[in-house]
PDB file of C-alpha atoms in Angstrom:
ATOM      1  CA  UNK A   1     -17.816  -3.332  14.585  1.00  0.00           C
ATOM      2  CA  UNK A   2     -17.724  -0.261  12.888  1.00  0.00           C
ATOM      3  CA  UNK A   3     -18.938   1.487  15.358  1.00  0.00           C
ATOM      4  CA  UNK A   4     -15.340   0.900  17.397  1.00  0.00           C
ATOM      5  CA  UNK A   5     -12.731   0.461  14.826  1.00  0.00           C
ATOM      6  CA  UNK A   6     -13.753   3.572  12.624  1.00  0.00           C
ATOM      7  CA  UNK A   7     -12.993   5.936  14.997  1.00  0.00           C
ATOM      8  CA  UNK A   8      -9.750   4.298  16.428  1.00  0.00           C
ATOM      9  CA  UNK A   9      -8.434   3.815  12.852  1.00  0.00           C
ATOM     10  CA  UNK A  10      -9.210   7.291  11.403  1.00  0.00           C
ATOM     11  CA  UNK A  11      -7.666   8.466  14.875  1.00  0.00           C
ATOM     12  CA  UNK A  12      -4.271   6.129  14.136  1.00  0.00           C
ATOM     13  CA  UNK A  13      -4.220   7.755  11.020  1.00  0.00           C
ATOM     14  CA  UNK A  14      -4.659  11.266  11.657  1.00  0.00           C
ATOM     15  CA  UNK A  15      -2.429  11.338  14.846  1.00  0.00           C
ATOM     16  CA  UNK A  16      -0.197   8.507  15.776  1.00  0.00           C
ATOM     17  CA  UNK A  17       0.878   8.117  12.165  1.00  0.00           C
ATOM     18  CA  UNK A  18       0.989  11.512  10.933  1.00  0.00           C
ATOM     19  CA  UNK A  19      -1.337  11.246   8.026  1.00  0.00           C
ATOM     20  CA  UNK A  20       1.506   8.808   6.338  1.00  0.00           C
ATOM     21  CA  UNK A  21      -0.617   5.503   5.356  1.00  0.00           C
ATOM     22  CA  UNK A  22       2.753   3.519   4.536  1.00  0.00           C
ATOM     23  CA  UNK A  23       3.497   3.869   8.194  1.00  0.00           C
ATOM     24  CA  UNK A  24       0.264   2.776   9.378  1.00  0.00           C
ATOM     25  CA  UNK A  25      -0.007  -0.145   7.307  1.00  0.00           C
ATOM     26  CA  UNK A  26       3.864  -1.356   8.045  1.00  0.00           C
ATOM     27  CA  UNK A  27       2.430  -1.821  11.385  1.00  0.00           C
ATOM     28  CA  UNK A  28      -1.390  -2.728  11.324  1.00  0.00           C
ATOM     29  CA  UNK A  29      -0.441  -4.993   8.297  1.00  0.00           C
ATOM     30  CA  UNK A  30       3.051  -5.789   7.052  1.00  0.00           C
ATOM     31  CA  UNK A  31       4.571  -6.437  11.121  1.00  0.00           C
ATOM     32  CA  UNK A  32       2.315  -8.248  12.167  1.00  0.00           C
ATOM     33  CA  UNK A  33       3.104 -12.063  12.385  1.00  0.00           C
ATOM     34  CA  UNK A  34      -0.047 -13.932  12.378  1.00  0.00           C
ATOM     35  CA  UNK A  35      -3.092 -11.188  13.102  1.00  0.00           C
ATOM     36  CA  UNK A  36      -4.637  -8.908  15.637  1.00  0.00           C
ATOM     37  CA  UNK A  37      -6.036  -9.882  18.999  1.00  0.00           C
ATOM     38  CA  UNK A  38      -7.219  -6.164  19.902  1.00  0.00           C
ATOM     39  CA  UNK A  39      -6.679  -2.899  18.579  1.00  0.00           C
ATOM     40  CA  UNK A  40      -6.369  -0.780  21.783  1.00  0.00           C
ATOM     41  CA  UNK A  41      -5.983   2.039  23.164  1.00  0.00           C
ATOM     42  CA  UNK A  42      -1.980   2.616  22.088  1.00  0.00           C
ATOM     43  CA  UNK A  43      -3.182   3.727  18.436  1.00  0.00           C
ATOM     44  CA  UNK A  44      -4.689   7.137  19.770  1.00  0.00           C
ATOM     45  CA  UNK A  45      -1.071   8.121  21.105  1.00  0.00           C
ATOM     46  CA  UNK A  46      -0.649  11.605  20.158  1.00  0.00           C
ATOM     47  CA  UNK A  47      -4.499  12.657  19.561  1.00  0.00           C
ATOM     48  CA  UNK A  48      -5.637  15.482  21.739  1.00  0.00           C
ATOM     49  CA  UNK A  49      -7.154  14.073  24.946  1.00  0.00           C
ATOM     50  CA  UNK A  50     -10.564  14.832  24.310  1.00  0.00           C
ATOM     51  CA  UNK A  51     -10.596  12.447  21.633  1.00  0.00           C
ATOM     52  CA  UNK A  52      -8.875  10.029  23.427  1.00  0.00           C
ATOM     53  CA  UNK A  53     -11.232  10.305  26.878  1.00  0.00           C
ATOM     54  CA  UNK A  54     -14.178  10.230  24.233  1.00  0.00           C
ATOM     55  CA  UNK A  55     -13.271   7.546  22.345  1.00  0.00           C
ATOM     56  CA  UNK A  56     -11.941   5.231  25.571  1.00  0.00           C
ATOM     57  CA  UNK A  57     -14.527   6.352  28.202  1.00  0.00           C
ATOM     58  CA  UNK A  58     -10.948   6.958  30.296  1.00  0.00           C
ATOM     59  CA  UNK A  59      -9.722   3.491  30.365  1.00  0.00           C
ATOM     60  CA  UNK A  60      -6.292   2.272  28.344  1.00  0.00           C
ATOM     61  CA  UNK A  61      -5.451  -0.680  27.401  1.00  0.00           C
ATOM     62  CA  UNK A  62      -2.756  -2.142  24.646  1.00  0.00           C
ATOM     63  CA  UNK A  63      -3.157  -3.359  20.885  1.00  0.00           C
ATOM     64  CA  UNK A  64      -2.311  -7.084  21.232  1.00  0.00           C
ATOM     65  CA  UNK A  65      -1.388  -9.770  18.278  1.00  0.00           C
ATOM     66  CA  UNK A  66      -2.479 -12.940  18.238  1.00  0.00           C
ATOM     67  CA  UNK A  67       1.380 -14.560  19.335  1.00  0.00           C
ATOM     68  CA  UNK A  68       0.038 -17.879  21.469  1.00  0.00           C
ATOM     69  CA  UNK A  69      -1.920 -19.795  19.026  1.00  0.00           C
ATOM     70  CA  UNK A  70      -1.341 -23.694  18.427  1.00  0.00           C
ATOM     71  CA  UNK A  71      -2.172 -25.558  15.386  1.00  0.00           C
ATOM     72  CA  UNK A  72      -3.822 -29.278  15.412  1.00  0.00           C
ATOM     73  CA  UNK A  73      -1.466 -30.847  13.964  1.00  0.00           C
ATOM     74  CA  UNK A  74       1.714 -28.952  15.813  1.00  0.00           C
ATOM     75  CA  UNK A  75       2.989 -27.020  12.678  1.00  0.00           C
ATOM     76  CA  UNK A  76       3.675 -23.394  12.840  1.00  0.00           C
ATOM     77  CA  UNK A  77       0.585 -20.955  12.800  1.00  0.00           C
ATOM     78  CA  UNK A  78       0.288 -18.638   9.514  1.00  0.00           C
ATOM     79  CA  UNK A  79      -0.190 -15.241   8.859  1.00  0.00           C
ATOM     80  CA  UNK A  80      -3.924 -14.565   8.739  1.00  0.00           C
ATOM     81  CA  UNK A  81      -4.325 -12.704   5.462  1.00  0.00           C
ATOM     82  CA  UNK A  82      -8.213 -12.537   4.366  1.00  0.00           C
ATOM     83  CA  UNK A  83      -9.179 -11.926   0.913  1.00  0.00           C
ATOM     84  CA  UNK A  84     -11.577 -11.954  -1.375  1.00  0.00           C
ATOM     85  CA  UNK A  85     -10.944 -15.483  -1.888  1.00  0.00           C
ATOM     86  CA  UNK A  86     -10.590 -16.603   2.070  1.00  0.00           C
ATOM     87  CA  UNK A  87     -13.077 -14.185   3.883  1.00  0.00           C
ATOM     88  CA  UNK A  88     -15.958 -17.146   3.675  1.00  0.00           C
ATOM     89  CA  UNK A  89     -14.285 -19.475   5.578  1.00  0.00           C
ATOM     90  CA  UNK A  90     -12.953 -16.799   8.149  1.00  0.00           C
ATOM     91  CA  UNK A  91     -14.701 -15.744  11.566  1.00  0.00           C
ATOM     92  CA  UNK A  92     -14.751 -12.515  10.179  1.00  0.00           C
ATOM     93  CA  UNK A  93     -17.713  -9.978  10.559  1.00  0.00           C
ATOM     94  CA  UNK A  94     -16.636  -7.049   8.415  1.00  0.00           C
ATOM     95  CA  UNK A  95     -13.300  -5.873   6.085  1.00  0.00           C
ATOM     96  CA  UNK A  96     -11.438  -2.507   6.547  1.00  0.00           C
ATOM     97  CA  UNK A  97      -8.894  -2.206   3.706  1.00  0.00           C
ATOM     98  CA  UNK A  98      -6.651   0.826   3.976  1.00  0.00           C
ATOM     99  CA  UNK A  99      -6.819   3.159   1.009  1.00  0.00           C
ATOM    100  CA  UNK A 100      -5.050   6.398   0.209  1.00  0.00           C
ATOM    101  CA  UNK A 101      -8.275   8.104   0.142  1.00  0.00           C
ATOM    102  CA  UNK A 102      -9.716   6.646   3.435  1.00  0.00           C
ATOM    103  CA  UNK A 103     -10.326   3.093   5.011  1.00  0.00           C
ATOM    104  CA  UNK A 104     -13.241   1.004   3.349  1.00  0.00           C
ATOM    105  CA  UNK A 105     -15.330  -0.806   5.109  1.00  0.00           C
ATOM    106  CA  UNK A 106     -17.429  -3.648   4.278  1.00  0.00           C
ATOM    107  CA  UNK A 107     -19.787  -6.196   6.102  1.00  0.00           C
ATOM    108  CA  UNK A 108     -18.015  -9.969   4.755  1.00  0.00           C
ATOM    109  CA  UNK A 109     -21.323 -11.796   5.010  1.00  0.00           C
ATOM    110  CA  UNK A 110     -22.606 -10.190   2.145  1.00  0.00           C
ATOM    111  CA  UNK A 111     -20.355  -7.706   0.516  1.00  0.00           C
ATOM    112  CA  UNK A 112     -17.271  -7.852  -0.957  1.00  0.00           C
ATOM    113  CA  UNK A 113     -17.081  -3.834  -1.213  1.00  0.00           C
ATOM    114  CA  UNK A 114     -18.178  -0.692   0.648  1.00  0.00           C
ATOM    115  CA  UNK A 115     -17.769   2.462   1.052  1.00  0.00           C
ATOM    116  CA  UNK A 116     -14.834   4.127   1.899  1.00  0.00           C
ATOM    117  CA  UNK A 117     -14.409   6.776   4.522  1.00  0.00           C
ATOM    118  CA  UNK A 118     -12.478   9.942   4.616  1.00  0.00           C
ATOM    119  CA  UNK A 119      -9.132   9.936   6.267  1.00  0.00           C
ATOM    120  CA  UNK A 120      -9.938  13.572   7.386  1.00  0.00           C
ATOM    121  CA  UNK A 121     -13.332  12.468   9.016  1.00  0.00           C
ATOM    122  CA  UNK A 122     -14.083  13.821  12.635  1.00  0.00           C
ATOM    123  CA  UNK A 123     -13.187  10.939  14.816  1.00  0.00           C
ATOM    124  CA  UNK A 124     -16.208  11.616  17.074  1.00  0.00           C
ATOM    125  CA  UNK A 125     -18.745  11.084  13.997  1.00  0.00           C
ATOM    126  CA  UNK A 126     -21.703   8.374  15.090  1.00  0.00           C
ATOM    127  CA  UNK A 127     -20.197   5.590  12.980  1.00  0.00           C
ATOM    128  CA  UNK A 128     -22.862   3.807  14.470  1.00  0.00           C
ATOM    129  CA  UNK A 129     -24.944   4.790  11.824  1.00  0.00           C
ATOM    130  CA  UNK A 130     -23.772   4.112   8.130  1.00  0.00           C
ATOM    131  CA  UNK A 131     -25.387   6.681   6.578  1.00  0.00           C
ATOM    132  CA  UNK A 132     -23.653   9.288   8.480  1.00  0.00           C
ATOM    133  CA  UNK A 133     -20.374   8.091   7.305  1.00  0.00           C
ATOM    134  CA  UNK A 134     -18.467  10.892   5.605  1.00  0.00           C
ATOM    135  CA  UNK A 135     -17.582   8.970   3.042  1.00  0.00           C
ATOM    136  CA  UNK A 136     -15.068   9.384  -0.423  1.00  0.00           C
ATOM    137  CA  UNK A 137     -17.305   7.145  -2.418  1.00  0.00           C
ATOM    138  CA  UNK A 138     -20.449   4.957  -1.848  1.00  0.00           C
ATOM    139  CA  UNK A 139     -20.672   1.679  -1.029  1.00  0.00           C
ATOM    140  CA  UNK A 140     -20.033  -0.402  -4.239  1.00  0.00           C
ATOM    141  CA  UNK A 141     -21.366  -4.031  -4.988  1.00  0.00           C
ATOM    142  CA  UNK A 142     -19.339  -6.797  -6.895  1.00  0.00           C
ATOM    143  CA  UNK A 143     -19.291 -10.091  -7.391  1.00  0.00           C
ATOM    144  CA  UNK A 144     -16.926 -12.426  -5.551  1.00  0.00           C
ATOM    145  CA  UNK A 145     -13.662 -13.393  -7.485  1.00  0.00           C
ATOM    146  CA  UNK A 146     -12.678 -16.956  -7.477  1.00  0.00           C
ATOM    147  CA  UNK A 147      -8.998 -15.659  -8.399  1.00  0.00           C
ATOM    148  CA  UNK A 148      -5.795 -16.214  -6.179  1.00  0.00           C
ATOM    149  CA  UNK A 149      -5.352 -13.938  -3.491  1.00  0.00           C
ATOM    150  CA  UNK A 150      -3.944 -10.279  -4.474  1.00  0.00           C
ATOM    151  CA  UNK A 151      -0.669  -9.008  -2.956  1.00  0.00           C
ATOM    152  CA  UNK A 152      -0.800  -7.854   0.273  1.00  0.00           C
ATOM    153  CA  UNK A 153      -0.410  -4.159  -0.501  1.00  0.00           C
ATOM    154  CA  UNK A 154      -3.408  -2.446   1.234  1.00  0.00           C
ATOM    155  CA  UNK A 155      -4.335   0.520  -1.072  1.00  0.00           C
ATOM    156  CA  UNK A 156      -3.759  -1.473  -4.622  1.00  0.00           C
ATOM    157  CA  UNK A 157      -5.732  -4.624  -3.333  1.00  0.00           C
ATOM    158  CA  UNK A 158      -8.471  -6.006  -1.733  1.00  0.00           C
ATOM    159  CA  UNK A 159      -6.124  -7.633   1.002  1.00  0.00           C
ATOM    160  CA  UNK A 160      -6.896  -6.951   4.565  1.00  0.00           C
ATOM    161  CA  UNK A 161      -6.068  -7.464   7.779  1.00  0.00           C
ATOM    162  CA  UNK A 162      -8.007  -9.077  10.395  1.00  0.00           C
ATOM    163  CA  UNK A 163      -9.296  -6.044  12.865  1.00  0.00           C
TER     164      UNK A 163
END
């Protein structure tokens, strides 16, 4: 939900990661094996602790991937990459694609674009409700593309990862 991962992602961005996206998306995206289990608490090191006690409600707890999964038929597990292409047949509920200008976020049921919110947005903002979003641009509305998958380069692509 929104509501959760805005804040802890614009938090990520502003303080664990300095501000540098390439850092933040070496490890939300490119080092990751397979996908995300939780994003927790270990993303708001370095953010003042009023943030952090807002955000948290006090408690800590750690990002963890998804490293025990099994496959029917006994073969490796692969890298959960959802795209444009993949997202219907995913249990996914919405998309956050990491931008230069801010991380875009979209519901998957019925959008394949939305609108993308400021990397310099106060991390205590209600993203609860959308249209209180400080957002860069609006929410946009395209078609689905039946192409192959785009590279996995968050900010030149519609390639996310699973949040």
């Amino acid at each position: 939900m929104p509501a959760s991962k805005l804040p802890l992602l614009i938090t990520a961005f502003q303080y664990r990661f300095g501000r540098d996206l390439e850092a933040m998306t070496r490890h939300l995206v490119d080092d990751v094996a397979i996908g995300w289990e939780e994003l927790g608490s270990d993303l708001l090191d370095g953010a003042p602790p009023r943030i952090v006690a807002a955000l948290t409600g006090g408690d800590a707890w750690p990002s963890r991937t998804l490293d025990n999964l099994m496959t029917l038929d006994g073969s490796p597990p692969t890298r959960m990459t959802v795209t444009e292409s993949t997202v219907a047949n995913m249990d996914v509920e919405w998309g956050y694609v990491l931008r230069p200008s801010g991380v875009e976020v979209f519901p998957t049921n019925y959008a394949v674009a939305g609108p993308v919110v400021n990397w310099d947005a106060d991390p205590l903002t209600d993203f609860g409700n959308p249209a209180s979003w400080p957002t860069v641009t609006p929410a946009r509305s395209r078609a689905p593309s039946t192409a192959s998958p785009l590279p996995a380069r968050p900010g030149t692509s519609r390639t996310t990862a699973r949040l």
